[in-house]
Structures are given as structure tokens and as C-alpha cells.
Tab-separated table of C-alpha atoms and ligand atoms in Angstrom:
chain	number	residue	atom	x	y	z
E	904	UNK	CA	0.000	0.000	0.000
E	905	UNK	CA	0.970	3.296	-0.849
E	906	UNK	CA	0.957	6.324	1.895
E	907	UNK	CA	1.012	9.696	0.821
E	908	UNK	CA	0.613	11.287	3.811
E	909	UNK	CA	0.417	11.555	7.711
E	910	UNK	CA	-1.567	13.971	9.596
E	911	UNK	CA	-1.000	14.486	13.282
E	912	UNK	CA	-3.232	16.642	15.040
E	913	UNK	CA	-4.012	17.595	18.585
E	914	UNK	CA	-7.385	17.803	19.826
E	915	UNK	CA	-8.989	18.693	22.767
E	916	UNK	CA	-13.272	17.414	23.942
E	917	UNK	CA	-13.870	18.348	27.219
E	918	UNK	CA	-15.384	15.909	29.198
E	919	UNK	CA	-19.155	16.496	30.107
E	920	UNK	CA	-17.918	15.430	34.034
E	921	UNK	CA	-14.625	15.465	35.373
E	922	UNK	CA	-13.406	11.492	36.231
E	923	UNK	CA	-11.059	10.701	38.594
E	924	UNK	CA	-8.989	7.511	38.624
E	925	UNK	CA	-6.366	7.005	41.262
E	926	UNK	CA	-3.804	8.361	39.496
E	927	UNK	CA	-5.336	11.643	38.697
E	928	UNK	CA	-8.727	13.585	37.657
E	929	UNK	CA	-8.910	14.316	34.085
E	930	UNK	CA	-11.527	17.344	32.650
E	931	UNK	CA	-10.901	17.429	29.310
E	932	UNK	CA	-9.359	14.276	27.301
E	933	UNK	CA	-7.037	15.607	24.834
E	934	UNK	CA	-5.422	13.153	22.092
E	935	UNK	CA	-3.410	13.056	18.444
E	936	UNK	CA	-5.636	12.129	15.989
E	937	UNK	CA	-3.577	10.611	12.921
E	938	UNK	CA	-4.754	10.463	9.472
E	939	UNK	CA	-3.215	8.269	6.834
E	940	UNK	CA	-3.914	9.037	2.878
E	941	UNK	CA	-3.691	6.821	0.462
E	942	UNK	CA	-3.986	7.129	-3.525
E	943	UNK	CA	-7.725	5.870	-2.705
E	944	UNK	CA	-8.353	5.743	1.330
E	945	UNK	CA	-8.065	7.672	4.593
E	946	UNK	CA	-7.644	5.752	7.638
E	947	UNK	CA	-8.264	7.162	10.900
E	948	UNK	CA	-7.372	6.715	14.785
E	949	UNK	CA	-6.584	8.277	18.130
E	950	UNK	CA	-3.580	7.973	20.680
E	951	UNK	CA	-4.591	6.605	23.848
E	952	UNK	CA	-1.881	8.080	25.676
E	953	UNK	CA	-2.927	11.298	27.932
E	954	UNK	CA	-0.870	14.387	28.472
E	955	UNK	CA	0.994	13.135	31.888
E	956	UNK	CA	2.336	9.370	32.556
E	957	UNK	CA	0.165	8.784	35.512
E	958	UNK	CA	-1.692	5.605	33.703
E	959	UNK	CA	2.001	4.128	32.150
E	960	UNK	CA	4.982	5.748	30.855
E	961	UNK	CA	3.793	7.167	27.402
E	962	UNK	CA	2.466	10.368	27.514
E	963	UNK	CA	0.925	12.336	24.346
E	964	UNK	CA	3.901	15.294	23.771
E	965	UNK	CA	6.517	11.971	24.368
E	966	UNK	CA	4.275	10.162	21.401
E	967	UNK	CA	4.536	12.781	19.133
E	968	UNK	CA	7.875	13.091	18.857
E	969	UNK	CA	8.376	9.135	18.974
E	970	UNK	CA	5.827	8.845	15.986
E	971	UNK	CA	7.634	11.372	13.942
E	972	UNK	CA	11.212	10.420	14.606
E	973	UNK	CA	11.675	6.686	15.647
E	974	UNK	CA	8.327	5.268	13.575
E	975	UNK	CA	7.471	7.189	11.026
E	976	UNK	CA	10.976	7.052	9.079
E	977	UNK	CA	10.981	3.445	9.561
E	978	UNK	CA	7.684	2.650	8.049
E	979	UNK	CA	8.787	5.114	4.941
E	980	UNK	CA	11.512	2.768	4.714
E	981	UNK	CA	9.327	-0.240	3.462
E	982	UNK	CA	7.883	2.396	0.685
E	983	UNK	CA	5.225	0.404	-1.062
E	984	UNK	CA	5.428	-2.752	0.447
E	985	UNK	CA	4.414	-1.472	3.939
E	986	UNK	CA	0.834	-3.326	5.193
E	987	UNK	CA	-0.538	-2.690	8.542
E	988	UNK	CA	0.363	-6.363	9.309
E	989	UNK	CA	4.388	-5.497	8.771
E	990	UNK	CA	3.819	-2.463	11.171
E	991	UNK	CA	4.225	-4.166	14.315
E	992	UNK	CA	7.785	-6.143	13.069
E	993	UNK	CA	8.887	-2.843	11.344
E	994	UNK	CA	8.778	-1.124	14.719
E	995	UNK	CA	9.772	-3.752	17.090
E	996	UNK	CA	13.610	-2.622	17.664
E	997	UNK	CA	12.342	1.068	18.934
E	998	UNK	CA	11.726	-0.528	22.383
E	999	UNK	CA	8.580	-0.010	24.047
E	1000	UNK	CA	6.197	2.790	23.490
E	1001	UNK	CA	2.679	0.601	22.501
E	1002	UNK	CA	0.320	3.528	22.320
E	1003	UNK	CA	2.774	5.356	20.115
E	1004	UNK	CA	2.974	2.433	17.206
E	1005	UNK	CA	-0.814	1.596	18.230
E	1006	UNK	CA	-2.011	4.726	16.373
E	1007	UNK	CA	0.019	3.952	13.403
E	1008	UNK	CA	-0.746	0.297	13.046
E	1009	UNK	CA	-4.429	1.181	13.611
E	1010	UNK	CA	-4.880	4.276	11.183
E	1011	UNK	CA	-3.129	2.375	8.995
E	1012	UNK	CA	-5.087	-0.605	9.001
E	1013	UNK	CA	-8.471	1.520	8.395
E	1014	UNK	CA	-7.104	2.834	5.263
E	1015	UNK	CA	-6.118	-0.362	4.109
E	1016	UNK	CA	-9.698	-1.745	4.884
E	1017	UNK	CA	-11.266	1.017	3.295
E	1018	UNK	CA	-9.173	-0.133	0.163
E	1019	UNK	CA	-10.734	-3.239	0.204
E	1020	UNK	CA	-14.096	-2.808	1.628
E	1021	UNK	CA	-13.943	-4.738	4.450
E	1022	UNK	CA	-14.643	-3.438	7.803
E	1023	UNK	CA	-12.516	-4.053	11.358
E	1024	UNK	CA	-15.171	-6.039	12.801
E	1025	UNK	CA	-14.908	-8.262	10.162
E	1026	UNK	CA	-10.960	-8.370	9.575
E	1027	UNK	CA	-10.972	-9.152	13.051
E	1028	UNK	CA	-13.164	-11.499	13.956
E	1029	UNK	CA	-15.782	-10.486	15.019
E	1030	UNK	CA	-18.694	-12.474	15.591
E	1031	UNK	CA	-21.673	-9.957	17.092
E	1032	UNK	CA	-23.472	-7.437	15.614
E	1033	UNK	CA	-23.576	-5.275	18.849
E	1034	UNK	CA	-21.758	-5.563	22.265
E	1035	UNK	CA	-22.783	-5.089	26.073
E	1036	UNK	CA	-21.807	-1.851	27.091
E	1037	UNK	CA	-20.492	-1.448	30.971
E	1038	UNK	CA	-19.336	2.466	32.750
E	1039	UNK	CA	-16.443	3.181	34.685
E	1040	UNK	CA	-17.596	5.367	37.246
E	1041	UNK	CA	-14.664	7.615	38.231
E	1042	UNK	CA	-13.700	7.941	42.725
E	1043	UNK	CA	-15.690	11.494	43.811
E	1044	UNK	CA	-15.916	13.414	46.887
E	1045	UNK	CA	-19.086	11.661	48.611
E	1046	UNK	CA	-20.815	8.566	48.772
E	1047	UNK	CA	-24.419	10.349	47.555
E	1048	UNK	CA	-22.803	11.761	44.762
E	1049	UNK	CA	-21.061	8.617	43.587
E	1050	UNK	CA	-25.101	6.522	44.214
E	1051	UNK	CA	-26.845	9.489	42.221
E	1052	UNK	CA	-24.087	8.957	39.039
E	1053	UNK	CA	-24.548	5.013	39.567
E	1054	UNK	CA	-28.148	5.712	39.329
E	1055	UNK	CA	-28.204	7.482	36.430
E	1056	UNK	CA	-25.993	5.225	34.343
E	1057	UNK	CA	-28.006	2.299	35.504
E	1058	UNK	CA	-31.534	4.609	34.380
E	1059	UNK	CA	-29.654	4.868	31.020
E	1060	UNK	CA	-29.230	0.439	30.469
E	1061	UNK	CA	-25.462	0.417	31.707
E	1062	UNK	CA	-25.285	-3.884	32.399
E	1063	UNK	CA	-22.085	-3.782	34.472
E	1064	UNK	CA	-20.911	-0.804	36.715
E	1065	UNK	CA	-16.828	-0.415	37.447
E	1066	UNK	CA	-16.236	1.748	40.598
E	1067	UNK	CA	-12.376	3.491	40.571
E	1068	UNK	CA	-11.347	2.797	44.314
E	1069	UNK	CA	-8.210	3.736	45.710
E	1070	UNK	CA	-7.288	3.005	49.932
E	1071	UNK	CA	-9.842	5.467	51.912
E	1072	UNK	CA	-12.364	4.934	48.611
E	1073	UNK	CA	-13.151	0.899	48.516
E	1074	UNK	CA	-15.059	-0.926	51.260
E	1075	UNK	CA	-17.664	2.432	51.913
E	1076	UNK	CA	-18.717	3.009	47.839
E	1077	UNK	CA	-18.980	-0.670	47.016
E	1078	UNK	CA	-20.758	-1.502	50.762
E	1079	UNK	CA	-23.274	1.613	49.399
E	1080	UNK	CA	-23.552	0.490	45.700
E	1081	UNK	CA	-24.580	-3.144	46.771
E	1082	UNK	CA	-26.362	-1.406	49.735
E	1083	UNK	CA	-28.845	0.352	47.446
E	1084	UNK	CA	-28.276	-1.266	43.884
E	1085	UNK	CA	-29.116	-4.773	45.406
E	1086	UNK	CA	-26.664	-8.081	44.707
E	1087	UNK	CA	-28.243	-8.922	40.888
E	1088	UNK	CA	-25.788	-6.110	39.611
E	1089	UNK	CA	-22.638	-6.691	38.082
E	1090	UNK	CA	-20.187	-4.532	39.840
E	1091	UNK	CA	-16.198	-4.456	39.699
E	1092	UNK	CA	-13.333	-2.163	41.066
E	1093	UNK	CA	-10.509	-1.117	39.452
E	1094	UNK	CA	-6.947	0.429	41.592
E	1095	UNK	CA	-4.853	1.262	38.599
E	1096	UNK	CA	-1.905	0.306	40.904
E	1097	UNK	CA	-2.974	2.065	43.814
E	1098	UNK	CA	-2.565	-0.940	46.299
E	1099	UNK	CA	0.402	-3.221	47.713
E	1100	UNK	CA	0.596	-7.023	49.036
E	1101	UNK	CA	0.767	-5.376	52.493
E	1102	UNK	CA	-2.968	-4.387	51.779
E	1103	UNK	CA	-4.341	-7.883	50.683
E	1104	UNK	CA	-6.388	-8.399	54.257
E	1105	UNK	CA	-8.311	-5.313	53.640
E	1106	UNK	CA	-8.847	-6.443	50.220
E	1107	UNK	CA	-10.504	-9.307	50.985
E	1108	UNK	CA	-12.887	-7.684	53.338
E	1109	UNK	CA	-14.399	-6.930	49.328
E	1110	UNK	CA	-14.975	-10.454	49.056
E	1111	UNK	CA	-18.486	-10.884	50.907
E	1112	UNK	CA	-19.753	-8.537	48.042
E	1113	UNK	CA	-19.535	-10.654	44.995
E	1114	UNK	CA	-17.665	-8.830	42.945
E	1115	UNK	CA	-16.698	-9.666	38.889
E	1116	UNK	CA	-13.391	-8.841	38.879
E	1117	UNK	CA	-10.893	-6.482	40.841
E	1118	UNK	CA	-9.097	-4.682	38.412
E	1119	UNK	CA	-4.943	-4.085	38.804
E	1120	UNK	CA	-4.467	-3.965	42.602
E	1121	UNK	CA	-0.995	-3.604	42.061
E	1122	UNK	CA	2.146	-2.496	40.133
E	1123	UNK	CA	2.124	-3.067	36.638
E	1124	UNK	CA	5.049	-5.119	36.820
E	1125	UNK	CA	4.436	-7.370	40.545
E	1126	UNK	CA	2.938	-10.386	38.616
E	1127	UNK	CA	4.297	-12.512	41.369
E	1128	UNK	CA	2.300	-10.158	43.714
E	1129	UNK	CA	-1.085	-10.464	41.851
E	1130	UNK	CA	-0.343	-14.420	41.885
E	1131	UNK	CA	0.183	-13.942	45.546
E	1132	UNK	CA	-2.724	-12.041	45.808
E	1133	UNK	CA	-5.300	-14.663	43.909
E	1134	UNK	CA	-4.218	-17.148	46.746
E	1135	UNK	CA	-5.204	-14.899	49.402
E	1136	UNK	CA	-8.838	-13.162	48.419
E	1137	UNK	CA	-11.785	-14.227	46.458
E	1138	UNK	CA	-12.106	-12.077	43.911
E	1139	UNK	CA	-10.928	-12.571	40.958
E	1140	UNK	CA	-7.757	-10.173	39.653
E	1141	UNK	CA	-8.288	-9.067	35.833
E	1142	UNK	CA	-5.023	-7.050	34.895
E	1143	UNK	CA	-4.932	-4.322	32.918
E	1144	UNK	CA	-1.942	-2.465	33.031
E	1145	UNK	CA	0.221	-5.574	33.505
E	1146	UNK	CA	-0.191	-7.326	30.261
E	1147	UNK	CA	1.426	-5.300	27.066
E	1148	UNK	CA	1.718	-8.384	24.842
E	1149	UNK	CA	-0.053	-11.801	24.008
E	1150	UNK	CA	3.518	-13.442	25.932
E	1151	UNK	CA	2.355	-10.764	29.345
E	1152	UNK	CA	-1.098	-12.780	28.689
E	1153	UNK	CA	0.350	-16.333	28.587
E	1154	UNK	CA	2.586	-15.604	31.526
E	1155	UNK	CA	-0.191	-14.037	33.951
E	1156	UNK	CA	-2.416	-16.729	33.430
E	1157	UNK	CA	0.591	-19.476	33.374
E	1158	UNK	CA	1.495	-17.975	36.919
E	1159	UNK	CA	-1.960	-17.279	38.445
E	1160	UNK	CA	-1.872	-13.770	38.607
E	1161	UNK	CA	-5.202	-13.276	36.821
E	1162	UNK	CA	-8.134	-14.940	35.730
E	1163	UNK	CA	-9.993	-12.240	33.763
E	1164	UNK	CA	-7.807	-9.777	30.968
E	1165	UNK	CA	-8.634	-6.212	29.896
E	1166	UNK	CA	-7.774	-5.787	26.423
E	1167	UNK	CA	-7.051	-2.325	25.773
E	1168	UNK	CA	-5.517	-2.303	21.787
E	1169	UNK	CA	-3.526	0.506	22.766
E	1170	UNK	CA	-1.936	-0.282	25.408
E	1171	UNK	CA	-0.854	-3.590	23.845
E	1172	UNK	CA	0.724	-1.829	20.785
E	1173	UNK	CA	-2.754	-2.402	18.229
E	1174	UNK	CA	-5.539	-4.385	17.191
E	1175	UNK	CA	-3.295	-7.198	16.149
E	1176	UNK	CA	-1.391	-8.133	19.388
E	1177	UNK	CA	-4.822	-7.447	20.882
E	1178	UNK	CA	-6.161	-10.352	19.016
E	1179	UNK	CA	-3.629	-12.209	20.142
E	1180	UNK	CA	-4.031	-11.472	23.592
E	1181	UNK	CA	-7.914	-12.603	23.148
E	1182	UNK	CA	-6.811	-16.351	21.477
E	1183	UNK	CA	-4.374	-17.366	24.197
E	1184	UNK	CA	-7.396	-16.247	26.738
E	1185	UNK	CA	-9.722	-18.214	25.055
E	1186	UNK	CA	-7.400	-21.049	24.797
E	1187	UNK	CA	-6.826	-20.985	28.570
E	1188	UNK	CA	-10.316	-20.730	29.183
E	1189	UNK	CA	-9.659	-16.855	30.492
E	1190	UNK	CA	-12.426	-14.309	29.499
E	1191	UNK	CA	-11.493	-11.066	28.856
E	1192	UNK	CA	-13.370	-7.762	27.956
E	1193	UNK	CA	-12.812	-4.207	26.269
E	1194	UNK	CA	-10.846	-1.627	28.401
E	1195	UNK	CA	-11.714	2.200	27.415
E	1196	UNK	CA	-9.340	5.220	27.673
E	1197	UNK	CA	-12.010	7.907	26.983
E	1198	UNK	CA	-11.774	7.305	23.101
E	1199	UNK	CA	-13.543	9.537	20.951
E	1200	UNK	CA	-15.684	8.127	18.367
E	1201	UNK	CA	-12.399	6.858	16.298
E	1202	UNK	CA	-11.212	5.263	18.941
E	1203	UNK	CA	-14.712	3.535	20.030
E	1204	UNK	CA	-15.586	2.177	16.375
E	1205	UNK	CA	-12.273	0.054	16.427
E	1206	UNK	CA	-12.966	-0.953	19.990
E	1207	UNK	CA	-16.287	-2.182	19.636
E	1208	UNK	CA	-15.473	-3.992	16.571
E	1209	UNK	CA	-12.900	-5.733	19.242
E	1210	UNK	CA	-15.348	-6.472	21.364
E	1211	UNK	CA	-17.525	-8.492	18.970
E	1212	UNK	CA	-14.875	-11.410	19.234
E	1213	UNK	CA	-16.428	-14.592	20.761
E	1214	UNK	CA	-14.414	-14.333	23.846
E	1215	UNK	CA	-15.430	-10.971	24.523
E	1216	UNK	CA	-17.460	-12.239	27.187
E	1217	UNK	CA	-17.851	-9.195	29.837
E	1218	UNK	CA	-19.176	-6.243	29.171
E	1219	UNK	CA	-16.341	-3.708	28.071
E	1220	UNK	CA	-15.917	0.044	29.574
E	1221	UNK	CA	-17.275	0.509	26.074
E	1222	UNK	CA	-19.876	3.343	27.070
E	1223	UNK	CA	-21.759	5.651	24.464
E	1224	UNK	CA	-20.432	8.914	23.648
E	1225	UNK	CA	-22.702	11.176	25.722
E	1226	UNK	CA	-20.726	9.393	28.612
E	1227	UNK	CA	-18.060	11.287	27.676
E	1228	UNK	CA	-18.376	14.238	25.044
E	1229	UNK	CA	-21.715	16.521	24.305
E	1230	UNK	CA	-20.079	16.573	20.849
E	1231	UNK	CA	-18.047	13.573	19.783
E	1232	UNK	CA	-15.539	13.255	16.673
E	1233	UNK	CA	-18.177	11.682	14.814
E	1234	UNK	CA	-21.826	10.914	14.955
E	1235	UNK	CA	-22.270	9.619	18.645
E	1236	UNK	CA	-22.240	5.911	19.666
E	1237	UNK	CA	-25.805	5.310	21.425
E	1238	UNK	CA	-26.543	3.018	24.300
E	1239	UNK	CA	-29.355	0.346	22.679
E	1240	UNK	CA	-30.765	-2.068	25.097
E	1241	UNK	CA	-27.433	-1.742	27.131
E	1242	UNK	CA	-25.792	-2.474	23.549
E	1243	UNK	CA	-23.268	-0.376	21.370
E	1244	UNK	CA	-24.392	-1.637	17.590
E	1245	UNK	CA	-20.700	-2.723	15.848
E	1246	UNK	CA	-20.048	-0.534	12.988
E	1247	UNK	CA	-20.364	-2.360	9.489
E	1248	UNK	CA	-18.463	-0.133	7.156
E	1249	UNK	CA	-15.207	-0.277	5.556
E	1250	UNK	CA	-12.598	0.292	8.057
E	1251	UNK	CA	-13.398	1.361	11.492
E	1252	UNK	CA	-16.563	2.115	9.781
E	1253	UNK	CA	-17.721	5.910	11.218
E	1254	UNK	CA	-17.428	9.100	9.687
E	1255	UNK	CA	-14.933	12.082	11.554
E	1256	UNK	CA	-17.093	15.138	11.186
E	1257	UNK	CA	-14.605	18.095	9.848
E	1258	UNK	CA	-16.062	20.931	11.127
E	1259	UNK	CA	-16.042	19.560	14.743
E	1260	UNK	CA	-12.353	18.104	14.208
E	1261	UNK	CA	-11.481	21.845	12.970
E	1262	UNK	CA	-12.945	23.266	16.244
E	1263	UNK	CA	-11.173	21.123	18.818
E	1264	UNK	CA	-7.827	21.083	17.123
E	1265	UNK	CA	-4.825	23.027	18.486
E	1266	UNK	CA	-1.919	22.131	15.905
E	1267	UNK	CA	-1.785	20.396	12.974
E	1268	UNK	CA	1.437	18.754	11.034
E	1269	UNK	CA	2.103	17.078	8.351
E	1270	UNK	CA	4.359	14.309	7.102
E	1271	UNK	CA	4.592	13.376	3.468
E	1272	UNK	CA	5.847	10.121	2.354
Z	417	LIG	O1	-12.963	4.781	28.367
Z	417	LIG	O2	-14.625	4.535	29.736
Z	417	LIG	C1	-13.445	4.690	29.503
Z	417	LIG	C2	-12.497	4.756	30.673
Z	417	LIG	C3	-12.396	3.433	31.340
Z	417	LIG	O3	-11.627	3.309	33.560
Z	417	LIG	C4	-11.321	3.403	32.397
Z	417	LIG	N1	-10.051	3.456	31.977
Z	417	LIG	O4	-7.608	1.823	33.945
Z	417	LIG	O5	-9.220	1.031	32.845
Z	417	LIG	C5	-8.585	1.996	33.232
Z	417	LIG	C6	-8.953	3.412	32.897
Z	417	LIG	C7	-7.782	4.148	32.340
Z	417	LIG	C8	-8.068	5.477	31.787
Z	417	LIG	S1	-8.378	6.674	32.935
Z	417	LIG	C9	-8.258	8.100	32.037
Z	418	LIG	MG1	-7.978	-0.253	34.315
């Protein structure tokens, strides 16, 4: 395939509330949207990284410069013979840096299934037309406030609620979610990292409330601690930031360190390795589900398409736009049923609106091929 060109281009949604996560509260979500042309395609996506390395290392200003002078120049190098299947090996000896050859590997890929008419939900593998959607409900400053939001996402057909806890925000909002939401719900926690092995008695006074998952107790890199931690508590540990690659995957689940896998494409370096991740799940018998980092409506489309995979068996922090944005990147993703529909179109299958793109971008720049 041919590239012509790369766009890179900040934008800037603000967030309709503010959501906190251990790590940080975030207002506005602010990403690089990168456009590949082709002689006879545009392909599309969104850099999951944020503007500080609170969630991992990569950050968006870090990205940018990685993309244009460590990955760019090497993909130019295979000319005409580059495919978004030879991305991944053509970018393998810059070390690290997932999110950063994510958005490259992914716009690339929509351009190259807009080429052919196919769209990511079928390249991939999916096999539903439309996916459970579950809400990450960010930590706030009071128990009321936290029921009311809870409430309303639940009002709107949310099937499975994730609380953000952090120590001083665990036992009280899940004791008050079951408390008033009743035991039927699915409800899970996620840390990002915020706990330590020292803190595994007071995480199992979470077991008596049945929840899915507990998502990344611990450091990203203490997968002897999560094993640890399975032995000692009830509820089962899905990581998230822990597992980069399909061999992270294998060696959780080889080790005991999780039971349950958040596939976030990004974070794992694209859509491909993401895949993987899902077949060696499914071939250990681990579910896994769709992880969200605020995507826009670029971002979502491939996501969702993701999530149609038969293994895709919990409902994904794949929420509808209006979770998020008032105005989204394209038209918005609706909640139907407690269902986000899988896009059918070539490529990832949505439309970016220009005029809205124009309005929320900050710099533009352009690299030709
Ligand atoms: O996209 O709905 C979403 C956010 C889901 O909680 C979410 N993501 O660790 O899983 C996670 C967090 C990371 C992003 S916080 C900005
Ligand atoms: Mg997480």
C-alpha cells in the first residue's frame, strides 16, 4: 500500500464530568488524531496516551515526537510494500512505546480496509453485531454523589458498573452500591496500581460482596504479587496495566496472577497483538473484555469492533459517547438495550465530522511520504 501522507493533530473534547482515577482527575481528554492518505483511502485513529504518565509511561507530547522520529521514518523505509500487518515487526527494535505504534498500526489498518471494503469487525473477527456496554464510574468526593451517578448510568441500560477505588475509597462506595443497587448487579473495582501485598487483608474484606473482577491492585510489573494475591482473596484479579503483549497474557495466566484480561488495543501496541491477547485467553479458558481510555468516536468504532470477538465475554468500559463528550468526533455511539451496535463499514466504519475536528484542534502537522 501506498501512503502519501500523515496527519498528526491535537485535539482537545472536554469531558461532560470530570473522572477521577487514582492516578489523577482528568476534565478534558485531549489526544493526536492521525490520518493516513492513500492514492484511494483515509484511515483514521486516536492515541490513547494522555498528556501526563500517571496511567504508564507514554504520555501524548513523548508520542509525538516518537511517531515522527523513531516510527514514522521506519515505516517510509518499506515504501510500497508497507501493510498494517508489517507495522508491528517494522517497529519492534524502537523498544517499548505501545500507544505510540498503536495509532500507526491502527490508522493504517483503516485505510487499508477502506481499500478493500472490508470493515474491522470483520478483519478481526468479530462475531456480534452489537456488544454489552459497561461504565467506569470515576472515585468522587461523597458517597451520595457517587449513588446518584450510579443511578443514572443504571436509568440509562449500563449492564455492568466499574467503581475506581483507591485506599480510603473501597469498602464504603462498594458496601453503598450493593447497599442500594441490590446483589443482581454486576459490579467491579478497578486500583490502577494504587494498592500493595501489604494491603491484601483489607482487600478481601471486598470479598463478601460478589464482585466480577478487581481490576490491577498492584504495580504493573508485581505479577508474582497479583499471583500472591489470587491465593489470598476471592475475587478474581483481571489485569490491565500488567499485560502489554499476548507473551504478558500467557505468563499471567501461566502464573496465576489473573483470571480475567482487559484488552485495551492501545496499550498492547494495536488491534493485532490485541487479538492475540484474546486467542491465548480463550485457549486458557480466560475471558477477557474491552478496556476504554475515553476514546472519541475513532477510537470507540475500532474498539467495539474488538469487542464483537467470541471471547469478549464481559461487558467492556465501552460506554456511548454522551458518557463522555456533548459533541463527539463523529456521529455519537448510542446506548441500545445496554448495547453499542458494531459498525459495518469499511474500516473502522464511522465518519470524523470536519467541522467539529477543525474546532477542537490546536496544531496540525504534516508528514509526506
Ligand atoms: O474509556 O470509559 C473509559 C475509561 C475506562 O476506567 C477506564 N479506563 O484503567 O481502565 C482503566 C482506565 C484508564 C483510563 S483513565 C483516564
Ligand atoms: Mg484499568
Amino acid at each position: 500500500m501506498k501512503i502519501e501522507n500523515i496527519e498528526i493533530r491535537r485535539v482537545t473534547l472536554p469531558l461532560v464530568r470530570p473522572f477521577r482515577a487514582s492516578f489523577g482527575t482528568a476534565t478534558e481528554r485531549e489526544t493526536t488524531v492521525v490520518r493516513v492518505t492513500t492514492a484511494n483511502a483515509e484511515g483514521w485513529a486516536e492515541c490513547a496516551a494522555e498528556p501526563d504518565p500517571l496511567y504508564s509511561s507514554e504520555f501524548l507530547d513523548g508520542c509525538d515526537l516518537v511517531i515522527r522520529d523513531h516510527l514514522v521514518p521506519r515505516l517510509q523505509a518499506l515504501g510500497d510494500r508497507l501493510t498494517a500487518e508489517l507495522v508491528a515487526t517494522t517497529l519492534a527494535p524502537v523498544k517499548g512505546h505501545p500507544m505510540s505504534k498503536a495509532v500507526l498500526e491502527t490508522a493504517i489498518l483503516d485505510a487499508q480496509l477502506k481499500e478493500t471494503g472490508v470493515s474491522f469487525g470483520g478483519y478481526l473477527g468479530a462475531v456480534h453485531d452489537r456488544v454489552p456496554a459497561g461504565v467506569s464510574v470515576g472515585i468522587m468526593d461523597s458517597i451520595p454523589e457517587l449513588l446518584d451517578a450510579v443511578a443514572g448510568y443504571l436509568a440509562e441500560g449500563y449492564l455492568r458498573i466499574k467503581l475506581k477505588i483507591e485506599p480510603g475509597w473501597d469498602l464504603a462506595p462498594v458496601r453503598a452500591v450493593r447497599e442500594r443497587f441490590g446483589s443482581e448487579m454486576l459490579l467491579q473495582v478497578d486500583a490502577n496500581t494504587a494498592y500493595t501485598l501489604a494491603d491484601a487483608r483489607h482487600l478481601a474484606l471486598l470479598d463478601p460482596f460478589d464482585l466480577l473482577l478487581m481490576e490491577q491492585p498492584m504495580a504493573e510489573h508485581d505479577i508474582l504479587g497479583h499471583a500472591a494475591l489470587a491465593r489470598l482473596i476471592a475475587t478474581p484479579i483481571c489485569l490491565d496495566e500488567s499485560i502489554e503483549s499476548a507473551r504478558d497474557a500467557a505468563a499471567a495466566i501461566s502464573l496465576g496472577a489473573c483470571s480475567i484480561i482487559n484488552v485495551k488495543p492501545a496499550r498492547v501496541g494495536g488491534y493485532l497483538e490485541a487479538r492475540r491477547i484474546h486467542d491465548v485467553a480463550a485457549a486458557h479458558g480466560v475471558p477477557v473484555w474491552c478496556g476504554g481510555m475515553l476514546e472519541t468516536g475513532i477510537g470507540r468504532a475500532a474498539n467495539v469492533a474488538l469487542a464483537g470477538l467470541p471471547n469478549f465475554v464481559l461487558p467492556g468500559d465501552t460506554s456511548a459517547s454522551n458518557r463522555y463528550y456533548a459533541q463527539d468526533l463523529t456521529a455519537p455511539f448510542v446506548l441500545e438495550e445496554g448495547h453499542l451496535r458494531v459498525p459495518t463499514g469499511p474500516g473502522i466504519g464511522v465518519e470524523v465530522l470536519p467541522d467539529v475536528l477543525a474546532d477542537l484542534t490546536a496544531s496540525t502537522s504534516n508528514i509526506r511520504f
